[in-house]
Short mmCIF file of C-alpha atoms in Angstrom, two decimals:
data_model
loop_
_atom_site.label_atom_id
_atom_site.label_comp_id
_atom_site.label_asym_id
_atom_site.label_seq_id
_atom_site.Cartn_x
_atom_site.Cartn_y
_atom_site.Cartn_z
CA ASN A 183 -3.32 -9.17 -19.90
CA GLU A 184 -3.28 -8.33 -16.20
CA ALA A 185 0.33 -7.10 -16.14
CA ILE A 186 -0.30 -4.64 -18.97
CA LYS A 187 -3.44 -3.38 -17.25
CA LYS A 188 -1.57 -2.86 -14.00
CA GLY A 189 1.25 -1.07 -15.78
CA ALA A 190 -1.22 1.23 -17.50
CA GLU A 191 -2.86 2.05 -14.17
CA GLU A 192 0.50 2.90 -12.62
CA LYS A 193 1.32 5.19 -15.54
CA PHE A 194 -2.08 6.84 -15.28
CA LYS A 195 -1.57 7.52 -11.57
CA GLU A 196 1.84 9.04 -12.27
CA VAL A 197 0.39 11.35 -14.91
CA GLN A 198 -2.50 12.24 -12.63
CA LYS A 199 -0.11 13.15 -9.80
CA ALA A 200 2.11 15.23 -12.07
CA TYR A 201 -0.95 17.04 -13.42
CA GLU A 202 -2.18 17.86 -9.92
CA GLN A 203 1.28 19.14 -9.04
CA ILE A 204 1.22 21.51 -12.02
CA GLN A 205 -2.24 22.74 -11.05
CA LYS A 206 -1.05 23.48 -7.51
CA GLU A 207 2.02 25.35 -8.78
CA ARG A 208 -0.21 27.49 -10.98
CA GLY A 209 -2.53 28.10 -8.06
CA ILE A 210 -5.53 26.66 -9.86
CA ALA A 211 -6.20 23.75 -7.53
#
């Protein structure tokens, strides 16, 4: 299902962004 795939990609991007934010705050990235 294309809609499900797109939704999963959006969620993945959100998680990825949040993870990068945490890394920056910790001074790792």
